[in-house]
JSON list of C-alpha atoms in Angstrom, two decimals:
[
{"chain": "A", "resi": 16, "resn": "MET", "atom": "CA", "xyz": [0.33, 0.27, -0.20]},
{"chain": "A", "resi": 17, "resn": "LYS", "atom": "CA", "xyz": [1.58, 3.21, -0.80]},
{"chain": "A", "resi": 18, "resn": "ILE", "atom": "CA", "xyz": [0.29, 7.03, 1.33]},
{"chain": "A", "resi": 19, "resn": "ASN", "atom": "CA", "xyz": [0.86, 9.69, -0.85]},
{"chain": "A", "resi": 20, "resn": "PRO", "atom": "CA", "xyz": [2.72, 12.80, 0.78]},
{"chain": "A", "resi": 21, "resn": "ILE", "atom": "CA", "xyz": [0.44, 15.86, 2.45]},
{"chain": "A", "resi": 22, "resn": "SER", "atom": "CA", "xyz": [0.09, 17.44, -0.68]},
{"chain": "A", "resi": 23, "resn": "ASN", "atom": "CA", "xyz": [-0.53, 20.15, 1.18]},
{"chain": "A", "resi": 24, "resn": "PRO", "atom": "CA", "xyz": [1.82, 22.19, 3.43]},
{"chain": "A", "resi": 25, "resn": "ASN", "atom": "CA", "xyz": [-0.32, 24.05, 5.58]},
{"chain": "A", "resi": 26, "resn": "ILE", "atom": "CA", "xyz": [-2.72, 21.53, 6.19]},
{"chain": "A", "resi": 27, "resn": "LEU", "atom": "CA", "xyz": [0.32, 20.15, 8.25]},
{"chain": "A", "resi": 28, "resn": "ARG", "atom": "CA", "xyz": [0.68, 23.00, 9.59]},
{"chain": "A", "resi": 29, "resn": "SER", "atom": "CA", "xyz": [-2.72, 23.13, 11.10]},
{"chain": "A", "resi": 30, "resn": "TYR", "atom": "CA", "xyz": [-2.34, 20.06, 12.39]},
{"chain": "A", "resi": 31, "resn": "GLN", "atom": "CA", "xyz": [1.00, 21.19, 14.72]},
{"chain": "A", "resi": 32, "resn": "ALA", "atom": "CA", "xyz": [-0.20, 23.93, 15.33]},
{"chain": "A", "resi": 33, "resn": "SER", "atom": "CA", "xyz": [-3.26, 22.86, 16.81]},
{"chain": "A", "resi": 34, "resn": "LYS", "atom": "CA", "xyz": [-1.85, 20.32, 18.51]},
{"chain": "A", "resi": 35, "resn": "ALA", "atom": "CA", "xyz": [0.48, 22.88, 20.06]},
{"chain": "A", "resi": 36, "resn": "THR", "atom": "CA", "xyz": [-2.23, 25.00, 21.59]},
{"chain": "A", "resi": 37, "resn": "PRO", "atom": "CA", "xyz": [-3.48, 23.99, 25.08]},
{"chain": "A", "resi": 38, "resn": "ILE", "atom": "CA", "xyz": [-7.64, 22.50, 26.34]},
{"chain": "A", "resi": 39, "resn": "LYS", "atom": "CA", "xyz": [-8.89, 25.83, 27.70]},
{"chain": "A", "resi": 40, "resn": "ASN", "atom": "CA", "xyz": [-12.17, 26.16, 29.83]},
{"chain": "A", "resi": 41, "resn": "ARG", "atom": "CA", "xyz": [-12.64, 22.68, 29.26]},
{"chain": "A", "resi": 42, "resn": "VAL", "atom": "CA", "xyz": [-16.30, 20.97, 30.49]},
{"chain": "A", "resi": 43, "resn": "ALA", "atom": "CA", "xyz": [-15.80, 18.52, 33.32]},
{"chain": "A", "resi": 44, "resn": "SER", "atom": "CA", "xyz": [-19.15, 16.39, 31.86]},
{"chain": "A", "resi": 45, "resn": "GLY", "atom": "CA", "xyz": [-18.49, 13.64, 30.89]},
{"chain": "A", "resi": 46, "resn": "ARG", "atom": "CA", "xyz": [-19.32, 14.11, 26.56]},
{"chain": "A", "resi": 47, "resn": "ASP", "atom": "CA", "xyz": [-16.79, 14.52, 24.09]},
{"chain": "A", "resi": 48, "resn": "GLU", "atom": "CA", "xyz": [-16.40, 17.30, 22.12]},
{"chain": "A", "resi": 49, "resn": "VAL", "atom": "CA", "xyz": [-15.52, 18.97, 18.62]},
{"chain": "A", "resi": 50, "resn": "VAL", "atom": "CA", "xyz": [-15.22, 21.60, 18.10]},
{"chain": "A", "resi": 51, "resn": "PHE", "atom": "CA", "xyz": [-14.37, 22.76, 13.66]},
{"chain": "A", "resi": 52, "resn": "SER", "atom": "CA", "xyz": [-10.86, 25.71, 13.45]},
{"chain": "A", "resi": 53, "resn": "GLU", "atom": "CA", "xyz": [-12.71, 28.80, 10.81]},
{"chain": "A", "resi": 54, "resn": "GLU", "atom": "CA", "xyz": [-10.63, 27.31, 8.03]},
{"chain": "A", "resi": 55, "resn": "ALA", "atom": "CA", "xyz": [-12.22, 24.46, 8.89]},
{"chain": "A", "resi": 56, "resn": "LEU", "atom": "CA", "xyz": [-16.00, 25.49, 8.59]},
{"chain": "A", "resi": 57, "resn": "SER", "atom": "CA", "xyz": [-14.91, 28.90, 5.86]},
{"chain": "A", "resi": 58, "resn": "PHE", "atom": "CA", "xyz": [-13.51, 26.00, 3.90]},
{"chain": "A", "resi": 59, "resn": "ALA", "atom": "CA", "xyz": [-17.36, 23.86, 4.28]},
{"chain": "A", "resi": 60, "resn": "LYS", "atom": "CA", "xyz": [-19.02, 26.53, 3.68]},
{"chain": "A", "resi": 61, "resn": "VAL", "atom": "CA", "xyz": [-17.78, 27.56, -0.07]},
{"chain": "A", "resi": 62, "resn": "MET", "atom": "CA", "xyz": [-18.22, 23.23, -0.63]},
{"chain": "A", "resi": 63, "resn": "THR", "atom": "CA", "xyz": [-21.44, 23.92, 0.79]},
{"chain": "A", "resi": 64, "resn": "GLU", "atom": "CA", "xyz": [-22.10, 26.44, -2.17]},
{"chain": "A", "resi": 65, "resn": "VAL", "atom": "CA", "xyz": [-20.07, 25.00, -4.70]},
{"chain": "A", "resi": 66, "resn": "GLU", "atom": "CA", "xyz": [-22.22, 23.31, -6.93]},
{"chain": "A", "resi": 67, "resn": "THR", "atom": "CA", "xyz": [-19.55, 20.16, -7.55]},
{"chain": "A", "resi": 68, "resn": "ARG", "atom": "CA", "xyz": [-21.14, 17.76, -9.52]},
{"chain": "A", "resi": 69, "resn": "THR", "atom": "CA", "xyz": [-23.18, 17.01, -13.10]},
{"chain": "A", "resi": 70, "resn": "GLN", "atom": "CA", "xyz": [-27.00, 17.18, -13.41]},
{"chain": "A", "resi": 71, "resn": "GLU", "atom": "CA", "xyz": [-26.30, 13.18, -14.14]},
{"chain": "A", "resi": 72, "resn": "GLU", "atom": "CA", "xyz": [-24.43, 12.03, -10.97]},
{"chain": "A", "resi": 73, "resn": "ARG", "atom": "CA", "xyz": [-27.58, 14.00, -9.40]},
{"chain": "A", "resi": 74, "resn": "ALA", "atom": "CA", "xyz": [-29.50, 12.07, -10.59]},
{"chain": "A", "resi": 75, "resn": "HIS", "atom": "CA", "xyz": [-28.01, 9.30, -10.35]},
{"chain": "A", "resi": 76, "resn": "ILE", "atom": "CA", "xyz": [-27.38, 9.28, -6.84]},
{"chain": "A", "resi": 77, "resn": "ALA", "atom": "CA", "xyz": [-30.91, 10.53, -6.20]},
{"chain": "A", "resi": 78, "resn": "SER", "atom": "CA", "xyz": [-31.93, 7.40, -7.78]},
{"chain": "A", "resi": 79, "resn": "VAL", "atom": "CA", "xyz": [-29.26, 5.55, -5.71]},
{"chain": "A", "resi": 80, "resn": "THR", "atom": "CA", "xyz": [-31.28, 7.29, -2.48]},
{"chain": "A", "resi": 81, "resn": "ASN", "atom": "CA", "xyz": [-34.92, 6.46, -3.02]},
{"chain": "A", "resi": 82, "resn": "ALA", "atom": "CA", "xyz": [-33.93, 2.35, -4.04]},
{"chain": "A", "resi": 83, "resn": "VAL", "atom": "CA", "xyz": [-31.65, 2.56, -0.49]},
{"chain": "A", "resi": 84, "resn": "ARG", "atom": "CA", "xyz": [-34.76, 3.81, 0.93]},
{"chain": "A", "resi": 85, "resn": "GLN", "atom": "CA", "xyz": [-37.38, 1.70, -0.71]},
{"chain": "A", "resi": 86, "resn": "GLY", "atom": "CA", "xyz": [-35.39, -1.48, 0.25]},
{"chain": "A", "resi": 87, "resn": "ASP", "atom": "CA", "xyz": [-34.98, -1.54, -3.59]},
{"chain": "A", "resi": 88, "resn": "TYR", "atom": "CA", "xyz": [-30.87, -1.50, -4.62]},
{"chain": "A", "resi": 89, "resn": "LYS", "atom": "CA", "xyz": [-29.40, -4.68, -4.70]},
{"chain": "A", "resi": 90, "resn": "ILE", "atom": "CA", "xyz": [-25.63, -4.94, -4.66]},
{"chain": "A", "resi": 91, "resn": "ASP", "atom": "CA", "xyz": [-24.55, -7.41, -7.42]},
{"chain": "A", "resi": 92, "resn": "SER", "atom": "CA", "xyz": [-20.59, -9.43, -5.53]},
{"chain": "A", "resi": 93, "resn": "ASP", "atom": "CA", "xyz": [-19.55, -10.33, -8.92]},
{"chain": "A", "resi": 94, "resn": "LYS", "atom": "CA", "xyz": [-19.07, -6.19, -10.54]},
{"chain": "A", "resi": 95, "resn": "ILE", "atom": "CA", "xyz": [-17.21, -5.08, -7.24]},
{"chain": "A", "resi": 96, "resn": "ALA", "atom": "CA", "xyz": [-15.25, -8.42, -7.15]},
{"chain": "A", "resi": 97, "resn": "ASP", "atom": "CA", "xyz": [-14.36, -7.65, -10.27]},
{"chain": "A", "resi": 98, "resn": "LYS", "atom": "CA", "xyz": [-13.61, -4.55, -9.79]},
{"chain": "A", "resi": 99, "resn": "ILE", "atom": "CA", "xyz": [-11.43, -5.10, -6.65]},
{"chain": "A", "resi": 100, "resn": "LEU", "atom": "CA", "xyz": [-9.25, -7.83, -8.43]},
{"chain": "A", "resi": 101, "resn": "ASP", "atom": "CA", "xyz": [-9.50, -4.90, -11.63]},
{"chain": "A", "resi": 102, "resn": "SER", "atom": "CA", "xyz": [-7.41, -2.80, -8.94]},
{"chain": "A", "resi": 103, "resn": "VAL", "atom": "CA", "xyz": [-5.27, -4.65, -6.77]},
{"chain": "A", "resi": 104, "resn": "LEU", "atom": "CA", "xyz": [-4.01, -6.73, -10.47]},
{"chain": "A", "resi": 105, "resn": "ARG", "atom": "CA", "xyz": [-4.01, -2.94, -12.18]},
{"chain": "A", "resi": 106, "resn": "ARG", "atom": "CA", "xyz": [-6.42, -4.89, -15.32]},
{"chain": "A", "resi": 107, "resn": "PRO", "atom": "CA", "xyz": [-8.00, -2.20, -17.96]}
]
């Protein structure tokens, strides 16, 4: 398995800066808490506003979603196995 290096050095810097920052005002409620950085919130907002899928992709996603909700979605295990073998054996 090959792991690609981090292509954006800002990600690594943000991570290193966040782990060096001490946790303040921790609530002793026994519950976990997730806090997103302003950069992450801004990125999420932009990604929700930008349309990245074609009309055909959205239609396909909607049809699969409906089939799953109705219990009609069938998974072809042979097709999945073939795709896995293709990727592992580098077959076209």
